[in-house]
Amino acid sequence: MFATSKTSLKEFLDDLSHEMIQLEFYSPTYYRGLKYHQEDRVEDVNLRGNSMLTARVQGARKYDVSLELQGTKIIDNCTCPIGGSCKHIVALLLYCVEQRMMFESHETLPKELDVEIVTRYLNSRSKKELVRLVLKYAPDDFLET
């Protein structure tokens, strides 16, 4: 898996790119993982402290996947028969890159957003992505009602 000089998994994920992922995996594994990512099969993503990320990826069944920073290496694990370095891990990594890019893109938008721009953006997202956005950014009292 990946070698890194980063001191936290989040730092590593912040620098991760599609190209880095594609170079790390065999082409068939990468493209199967890309398909899984595009089909929105990654869910329940949780960053645990500075060194672990967990998620579930829907394959033939739901598989538990994880990334862990151990020293200078990122160790991956999956409950699928392959056990790691698989399409489920690729899907998770691509999810991380895309989510970061989605949130970073907000920083470049003007302070006063045109309603049409916001509407276009929201219409381009899946229902699942919209729910994630609401859950992440809604005020605490929203979730209590």
Coordinates of N, CA, C and O in Angstrom, one line a residue:
M1 N 0.8 -1.2 0.0 CA 0.0 0.0 0.0 C 0.9 1.2 0.0 O 2.1 1.2 -0.2
F2 N 0.3 2.4 0.3 CA 1.0 3.6 0.2 C 2.1 3.8 1.3 O 1.9 3.4 2.4
A3 N 3.2 4.5 0.9 CA 4.1 4.9 1.9 C 3.9 6.4 2.0 O 3.6 7.1 1.1
T4 N 4.1 7.0 3.2 CA 3.9 8.4 3.4 C 4.8 9.0 4.5 O 5.3 8.3 5.4
S5 N 5.0 10.3 4.4 CA 5.8 11.0 5.5 C 4.8 11.8 6.3 O 5.3 12.5 7.2
K6 N 3.5 11.7 6.1 CA 2.5 12.4 6.8 C 2.4 11.9 8.2 O 2.6 10.7 8.5
T7 N 2.0 12.7 9.2 CA 1.9 12.3 10.6 C 0.5 12.0 11.0 O 0.2 11.5 12.1
S8 N -0.5 12.2 10.0 CA -1.9 11.8 10.3 C -2.5 11.3 9.0 O -2.1 11.7 7.9
L9 N -3.5 10.4 9.2 CA -4.2 9.9 8.0 C -4.9 11.0 7.2 O -4.9 11.0 6.0
K10 N -5.5 11.9 7.9 CA -6.2 13.1 7.3 C -5.2 13.8 6.4 O -5.6 14.2 5.3
E11 N -4.0 14.1 6.9 CA -3.0 14.8 6.0 C -2.7 14.0 4.8 O -2.6 14.6 3.7
F12 N -2.6 12.7 4.9 CA -2.3 11.8 3.7 C -3.5 11.9 2.8 O -3.3 12.1 1.6
L13 N -4.7 11.8 3.3 CA -5.9 11.9 2.4 C -6.1 13.2 1.8 O -6.6 13.3 0.6
D14 N -5.7 14.3 2.5 CA -5.8 15.6 1.9 C -4.9 15.8 0.6 O -5.2 16.6 -0.2
D15 N -3.8 15.0 0.6 CA -2.9 15.1 -0.6 C -3.1 14.1 -1.6 O -2.5 14.1 -2.7
L16 N -4.0 13.1 -1.3 CA -4.3 12.0 -2.3 C -5.0 12.5 -3.5 O -5.8 13.4 -3.5
S17 N -4.6 11.9 -4.7 CA -5.2 12.2 -5.9 C -5.7 11.0 -6.7 O -5.2 9.8 -6.4
H18 N -6.5 11.1 -7.7 CA -6.9 10.0 -8.5 C -5.7 9.3 -9.2 O -5.7 8.1 -9.2
E19 N -4.8 10.1 -9.6 CA -3.6 9.6 -10.2 C -2.8 8.7 -9.3 O -2.3 7.7 -9.7
M20 N -2.6 9.2 -8.0 CA -1.9 8.4 -7.1 C -2.6 7.0 -6.8 O -1.9 6.0 -6.7
I21 N -3.9 7.0 -6.8 CA -4.6 5.8 -6.5 C -4.5 4.9 -7.7 O -4.2 3.7 -7.6
Q22 N -4.6 5.4 -8.9 CA -4.5 4.6 -10.1 C -3.1 4.0 -10.3 O -3.0 2.8 -10.7
L23 N -2.1 4.7 -9.9 CA -0.7 4.2 -9.9 C -0.5 3.0 -8.9 O 0.4 2.2 -9.1
E24 N -1.2 3.1 -7.8 CA -1.0 2.1 -6.7 C -1.6 0.8 -6.9 O -1.2 -0.2 -6.4
F25 N -2.7 0.7 -7.8 CA -3.4 -0.5 -8.0 C -3.3 -1.0 -9.4 O -3.2 -0.3 -10.3
Y26 N -3.5 -2.3 -9.6 CA -3.6 -2.9 -10.9 C -4.8 -2.3 -11.6 O -5.8 -2.1 -11.0
S27 N -4.7 -2.2 -12.9 CA -5.7 -1.5 -13.7 C -7.1 -2.1 -13.5 O -8.1 -1.4 -13.3
P28 N -7.2 -3.5 -13.6 CA -8.6 -4.0 -13.4 C -9.2 -3.7 -12.0 O -10.3 -3.4 -11.9
T29 N -8.3 -3.7 -11.0 CA -8.8 -3.4 -9.6 C -9.2 -1.9 -9.5 O -10.2 -1.6 -9.0
Y30 N -8.4 -1.1 -10.1 CA -8.7 0.4 -10.1 C -10.0 0.6 -10.7 O -10.9 1.3 -10.2
Y31 N -10.2 0.1 -11.9 CA -11.4 0.4 -12.7 C -12.7 -0.2 -12.1 O -13.7 0.3 -12.1
R32 N -12.5 -1.4 -11.4 CA -13.7 -1.9 -10.7 C -14.0 -1.1 -9.5 O -15.2 -0.8 -9.2
G33 N -13.0 -0.6 -8.8 CA -13.2 0.3 -7.7 C -13.8 1.6 -8.1 O -14.7 2.2 -7.4
L34 N -13.4 2.1 -9.2 CA -13.9 3.4 -9.8 C -15.4 3.2 -10.1 O -16.2 4.0 -9.7
K35 N -15.8 2.0 -10.6 CA -17.2 1.8 -10.9 C -18.0 1.7 -9.6 O -19.1 2.3 -9.5
Y36 N -17.4 1.0 -8.6 CA -18.1 1.0 -7.3 C -18.3 2.4 -6.7 O -19.4 2.7 -6.2
H37 N -17.3 3.2 -6.8 CA -17.4 4.6 -6.3 C -18.4 5.3 -7.1 O -19.3 6.0 -6.5
Q38 N -18.5 5.2 -8.4 CA -19.4 5.9 -9.2 C -20.9 5.5 -9.0 O -21.8 6.2 -9.1
E39 N -21.0 4.2 -8.5 CA -22.3 3.7 -8.2 C -22.7 4.0 -6.8 O -23.7 3.5 -6.3
D40 N -21.9 4.8 -6.1 CA -22.2 5.3 -4.7 C -22.3 4.1 -3.7 O -23.2 4.1 -2.9
R41 N -21.4 3.2 -3.8 CA -21.4 2.0 -2.9 C -20.7 2.2 -1.6 O -20.7 1.3 -0.8
V42 N -20.0 3.4 -1.4 CA -19.3 3.6 -0.2 C -20.2 4.3 0.8 O -20.9 5.3 0.5
E43 N -20.2 3.8 2.1 CA -21.1 4.4 3.1 C -20.5 4.3 4.5 O -19.5 3.6 4.6
D44 N -21.1 5.0 5.4 CA -20.6 4.9 6.8 C -19.1 5.2 7.0 O -18.4 4.5 7.7
V45 N -18.6 6.2 6.3 CA -17.2 6.6 6.4 C -17.0 7.4 7.7 O -17.7 8.3 8.0
N46 N -16.0 6.9 8.5 CA -15.7 7.5 9.8 C -14.2 7.6 9.9 O -13.5 6.6 9.8
L47 N -13.7 8.8 10.2 CA -12.3 9.0 10.6 C -12.2 8.9 12.1 O -12.9 9.5 12.8
R48 N -11.4 8.0 12.5 CA -11.2 7.6 13.9 C -9.8 8.1 14.4 O -8.8 7.5 14.1
G49 N -9.8 9.2 15.1 CA -8.6 9.8 15.5 C -7.7 10.2 14.4 O -8.2 10.6 13.3
N50 N -6.4 10.2 14.6 CA -5.5 10.6 13.5 C -5.0 9.5 12.6 O -4.3 9.8 11.7
S51 N -5.3 8.3 12.9 CA -4.7 7.2 12.2 C -5.6 6.2 11.6 O -5.1 5.2 10.9
M52 N -6.9 6.3 11.7 CA -7.7 5.2 11.1 C -9.0 5.8 10.5 O -9.6 6.7 11.0
L53 N -9.3 5.2 9.3 CA -10.6 5.5 8.6 C -11.3 4.2 8.4 O -10.7 3.2 7.9
T54 N -12.6 4.2 8.7 CA -13.3 3.0 8.4 C -14.5 3.3 7.6 O -15.0 4.5 7.5
A55 N -15.1 2.3 6.9 CA -16.2 2.5 6.0 C -16.8 1.1 5.7 O -16.3 0.1 6.1
R56 N -17.9 1.1 5.0 CA -18.5 -0.1 4.4 C -18.7 0.2 2.9 O -19.0 1.3 2.5
V57 N -18.4 -0.9 2.2 CA -18.6 -0.8 0.7 C -19.5 -2.0 0.3 O -19.2 -3.1 0.6
Q58 N -20.5 -1.7 -0.5 CA -21.4 -2.7 -1.0 C -20.8 -3.4 -2.2 O -20.6 -2.8 -3.2
G59 N -20.5 -4.7 -2.0 CA -20.1 -5.5 -3.1 C -21.1 -6.6 -3.3 O -22.3 -6.4 -3.3
A60 N -20.6 -7.8 -3.3 CA -21.5 -9.0 -3.3 C -22.3 -8.9 -2.0 O -23.5 -9.4 -1.9
R61 N -21.7 -8.4 -1.0 CA -22.4 -8.1 0.3 C -21.7 -6.8 0.8 O -20.8 -6.3 0.2
K62 N -22.1 -6.4 2.0 CA -21.4 -5.2 2.6 C -20.1 -5.6 3.2 O -20.1 -6.5 4.1
Y63 N -19.0 -5.0 2.8 CA -17.7 -5.3 3.4 C -17.2 -4.2 4.2 O -17.4 -3.0 3.9
D64 N -16.6 -4.5 5.3 CA -16.0 -3.5 6.2 C -14.6 -3.2 5.7 O -13.8 -4.2 5.4
V65 N -14.2 -2.0 5.4 CA -12.9 -1.6 4.9 C -12.3 -0.6 5.9 O -13.0 0.1 6.6
S66 N -11.0 -0.6 5.9 CA -10.3 0.4 6.8 C -8.9 0.7 6.2 O -8.3 0.0 5.4
L67 N -8.5 1.9 6.5 CA -7.2 2.4 6.2 C -6.6 2.9 7.6 O -7.2 3.5 8.4
E68 N -5.3 2.5 7.8 CA -4.7 2.8 9.0 C -3.3 3.3 8.8 O -2.5 2.6 8.1
L69 N -2.9 4.4 9.4 CA -1.5 4.9 9.3 C -0.7 4.2 10.4 O -1.1 4.2 11.6
Q70 N 0.3 3.4 10.0 CA 1.2 2.7 10.9 C 2.6 3.1 10.5 O 3.2 2.7 9.5
G71 N 3.1 4.1 11.3 CA 4.5 4.6 11.0 C 4.5 5.4 9.8 O 3.8 6.4 9.7
T72 N 5.1 4.9 8.7 CA 5.2 5.6 7.5 C 4.4 4.9 6.4 O 4.6 5.1 5.2
K73 N 3.6 3.9 6.8 CA 2.8 3.2 5.8 C 1.3 3.3 6.1 O 0.8 3.4 7.2
I74 N 0.5 3.3 5.0 CA -0.9 3.3 5.1 C -1.3 1.8 4.8 O -1.0 1.2 3.8
I75 N -1.9 1.2 5.8 CA -2.3 -0.3 5.7 C -3.7 -0.3 5.5 O -4.6 0.3 6.2
D76 N -4.1 -1.1 4.5 CA -5.5 -1.3 4.1 C -6.0 -2.7 4.5 O -5.2 -3.6 4.6
N77 N -7.3 -2.7 4.8 CA -7.9 -4.0 5.2 C -9.3 -4.0 4.7 O -10.0 -3.0 4.8
C78 N -9.8 -5.2 4.3 CA -11.1 -5.4 3.8 C -11.6 -6.8 4.2 O -10.8 -7.7 4.2
T79 N -12.9 -6.9 4.5 CA -13.4 -8.2 4.9 C -13.8 -9.0 3.7 O -14.3 -10.1 3.9
C80 N -13.5 -8.6 2.5 CA -13.8 -9.4 1.3 C -12.8 -10.5 1.2 O -11.8 -10.5 2.0
P81 N -13.0 -11.5 0.4 CA -12.1 -12.6 0.3 C -10.7 -12.2 0.0 O -9.7 -12.9 0.4
I82 N -10.4 -11.1 -0.7 CA -9.1 -10.7 -1.1 C -8.4 -10.2 0.2 O -7.2 -10.3 0.3
G83 N -9.1 -9.5 1.0 CA -8.5 -9.0 2.3 C -7.9 -7.6 2.3 O -7.6 -7.1 3.3
G84 N -7.7 -7.0 1.1 CA -7.2 -5.7 1.0 C -6.6 -5.4 -0.3 O -6.6 -6.3 -1.2
S85 N -6.2 -4.2 -0.6 CA -5.7 -3.8 -1.9 C -6.6 -4.3 -3.0 O -6.3 -4.8 -4.0
C86 N -7.9 -4.1 -2.7 CA -9.0 -4.5 -3.6 C -9.8 -3.4 -4.1 O -9.6 -2.2 -3.8
K87 N -10.8 -3.7 -4.9 CA -11.7 -2.7 -5.5 C -12.5 -1.9 -4.4 O -12.8 -0.7 -4.6
H88 N -12.7 -2.6 -3.3 CA -13.5 -1.9 -2.2 C -12.6 -0.8 -1.6 O -13.1 0.3 -1.3
I89 N -11.3 -1.0 -1.5 CA -10.4 0.0 -1.0 C -10.2 1.1 -2.0 O -10.2 2.3 -1.6
V90 N -10.2 0.8 -3.3 CA -10.1 1.8 -4.3 C -11.3 2.7 -4.2 O -11.2 3.9 -4.3
A91 N -12.5 2.1 -4.1 CA -13.7 2.9 -4.0 C -13.7 3.9 -2.8 O -14.1 5.0 -2.9
L92 N -13.2 3.4 -1.7 CA -13.1 4.2 -0.5 C -12.1 5.4 -0.7 O -12.4 6.5 -0.4
L93 N -11.0 5.1 -1.3 CA -10.0 6.1 -1.6 C -10.5 7.2 -2.5 O -10.3 8.4 -2.3
L94 N -11.2 6.7 -3.6 CA -11.8 7.7 -4.5 C -12.9 8.5 -3.9 O -13.0 9.7 -4.2
Y95 N -13.6 7.9 -3.0 CA -14.7 8.6 -2.3 C -14.0 9.7 -1.5 O -14.5 10.9 -1.5
C96 N -12.9 9.4 -0.8 CA -12.2 10.4 0.0 C -11.7 11.6 -0.8 O -11.8 12.8 -0.5
V97 N -11.1 11.3 -2.0 CA -10.7 12.4 -2.9 C -11.8 13.2 -3.4 O -11.8 14.5 -3.3
E98 N -12.9 12.6 -3.8 CA -14.0 13.4 -4.3 C -14.7 14.2 -3.2 O -15.1 15.3 -3.4
Q99 N -14.9 13.7 -2.0 CA -15.5 14.4 -0.9 C -14.6 15.6 -0.6 O -15.1 16.7 -0.4
R100 N -13.3 15.5 -0.5 CA -12.4 16.6 -0.3 C -12.6 17.6 -1.3 O -12.7 18.8 -1.1
M101 N -12.6 17.2 -2.6 CA -12.7 18.2 -3.7 C -14.0 18.9 -3.7 O -14.1 20.1 -4.0
M102 N -15.1 18.2 -3.3 CA -16.4 18.8 -3.2 C -16.4 19.9 -2.2 O -16.9 21.0 -2.4
F103 N -15.8 19.7 -1.0 CA -15.8 20.7 0.0 C -14.8 21.8 -0.3 O -15.1 22.9 0.1
E104 N -13.7 21.5 -0.9 CA -12.7 22.5 -1.2 C -13.3 23.5 -2.3 O -13.0 24.6 -2.3
S105 N -14.2 23.0 -3.2 CA -14.7 23.8 -4.2 C -15.6 24.9 -3.6 O -15.7 26.0 -4.2
H106 N -16.1 24.8 -2.4 CA -16.9 25.8 -1.8 C -16.0 27.0 -1.5 O -16.5 28.2 -1.5
E107 N -14.8 26.8 -1.2 CA -13.9 27.9 -0.8 C -13.7 28.9 -2.0 O -13.4 30.1 -1.8
T108 N -13.8 28.4 -3.2 CA -13.6 29.3 -4.4 C -14.8 30.0 -4.8 O -14.8 30.8 -5.7
L109 N -16.0 29.7 -4.3 CA -17.2 30.3 -4.7 C -17.3 31.7 -4.1 O -16.8 32.0 -3.0
P110 N -18.0 32.7 -4.8 CA -18.2 34.0 -4.2 C -19.0 34.0 -2.9 O -19.8 33.0 -2.7
K111 N -18.8 35.0 -2.1 CA -19.5 35.0 -0.8 C -21.0 35.0 -1.0 O -21.8 34.4 -0.3
E112 N -21.5 35.8 -2.0 CA -22.9 35.9 -2.3 C -23.2 34.9 -3.4 O -22.9 35.3 -4.6
L113 N -23.8 33.8 -3.2 CA -24.0 32.8 -4.2 C -25.2 33.1 -5.0 O -26.3 33.4 -4.4
D114 N -25.1 32.9 -6.3 CA -26.3 33.0 -7.2 C -27.1 31.8 -6.9 O -26.6 30.7 -6.9
V115 N -28.4 32.0 -6.8 CA -29.3 30.8 -6.5 C -29.2 29.8 -7.7 O -29.3 28.6 -7.4
E116 N -29.0 30.2 -8.9 CA -28.9 29.3 -10.0 C -27.7 28.4 -9.9 O -27.8 27.2 -10.1
I117 N -26.6 29.0 -9.4 CA -25.4 28.2 -9.2 C -25.6 27.1 -8.1 O -25.3 25.9 -8.3
V118 N -26.2 27.5 -7.0 CA -26.5 26.6 -5.9 C -27.4 25.5 -6.4 O -27.2 24.3 -6.2
T119 N -28.5 25.9 -7.1 CA -29.5 24.9 -7.6 C -28.8 23.9 -8.6 O -29.1 22.7 -8.4
R120 N -28.0 24.4 -9.5 CA -27.3 23.5 -10.4 C -26.4 22.5 -9.6 O -26.4 21.3 -9.9
Y121 N -25.7 23.0 -8.6 CA -24.8 22.2 -7.9 C -25.6 21.1 -7.1 O -25.3 19.9 -7.2
L122 N -26.7 21.5 -6.4 CA -27.5 20.5 -5.7 C -28.2 19.5 -6.6 O -28.3 18.3 -6.3
N123 N -28.6 19.9 -7.8 CA -29.2 19.0 -8.7 C -28.2 18.0 -9.3 O -28.6 16.9 -9.8
S124 N -27.0 18.3 -9.2 CA -25.9 17.4 -9.8 C -25.6 16.3 -8.8 O -24.8 15.4 -9.1
R125 N -26.0 16.4 -7.5 CA -25.7 15.5 -6.5 C -26.8 14.4 -6.3 O -27.9 14.7 -6.5
S126 N -26.3 13.2 -5.9 CA -27.3 12.1 -5.6 C -28.0 12.4 -4.3 O -27.6 13.2 -3.5
K127 N -29.1 11.8 -4.1 CA -29.9 11.9 -2.9 C -29.0 11.6 -1.7 O -29.0 12.2 -0.7
K128 N -28.2 10.5 -1.8 CA -27.4 10.1 -0.7 C -26.3 11.2 -0.4 O -26.1 11.4 0.8
E129 N -25.8 11.8 -1.4 CA -24.8 12.9 -1.1 C -25.5 14.1 -0.5 O -24.9 14.7 0.4
L130 N -26.7 14.4 -0.9 CA -27.4 15.5 -0.3 C -27.7 15.2 1.2 O -27.6 16.1 2.1
V131 N -28.1 14.0 1.5 CA -28.4 13.6 2.9 C -27.1 13.8 3.7 O -27.1 14.3 4.8
R132 N -26.0 13.3 3.2 CA -24.7 13.4 3.9 C -24.4 14.9 4.2 O -23.9 15.2 5.2
L133 N -24.6 15.8 3.2 CA -24.3 17.2 3.4 C -25.2 17.8 4.5 O -24.7 18.5 5.3
V134 N -26.5 17.4 4.5 CA -27.4 17.9 5.5 C -26.9 17.4 6.9 O -26.8 18.2 7.8
L135 N -26.6 16.1 7.0 CA -26.2 15.6 8.3 C -24.9 16.2 8.8 O -24.7 16.4 10.0
K136 N -24.0 16.5 7.8 CA -22.7 17.1 8.2 C -22.8 18.5 8.7 O -22.2 18.9 9.6
Y137 N -23.7 19.3 8.0 CA -23.7 20.7 8.2 C -24.9 21.3 8.9 O -25.0 22.5 9.2
A138 N -25.9 20.5 9.1 CA -27.1 20.9 9.8 C -26.8 21.3 11.2 O -26.0 20.7 11.9
P139 N -27.5 22.3 11.7 CA -27.3 22.7 13.2 C -27.8 21.6 14.0 O -28.6 20.8 13.6
D140 N -27.2 21.5 15.2 CA -27.6 20.4 16.2 C -29.1 20.3 16.4 O -29.6 19.2 16.5
D141 N -29.7 21.4 16.5 CA -31.2 21.4 16.8 C -32.0 20.8 15.7 O -33.1 20.3 15.8
F142 N -31.5 20.9 14.5 CA -32.1 20.3 13.3 C -32.3 18.7 13.5 O -33.3 18.2 13.2
L143 N -31.3 18.1 14.0 CA -31.3 16.7 14.2 C -32.1 16.2 15.3 O -32.5 15.1 15.4
E144 N -32.4 17.2 16.2 CA -33.3 16.8 17.4 C -34.7 16.9 17.1 O -35.5 16.3 17.9
T145 N -35.1 17.5 16.0 CA -36.6 17.6 15.7 C -37.1 16.4 15.0 O -36.5 15.6 14.5

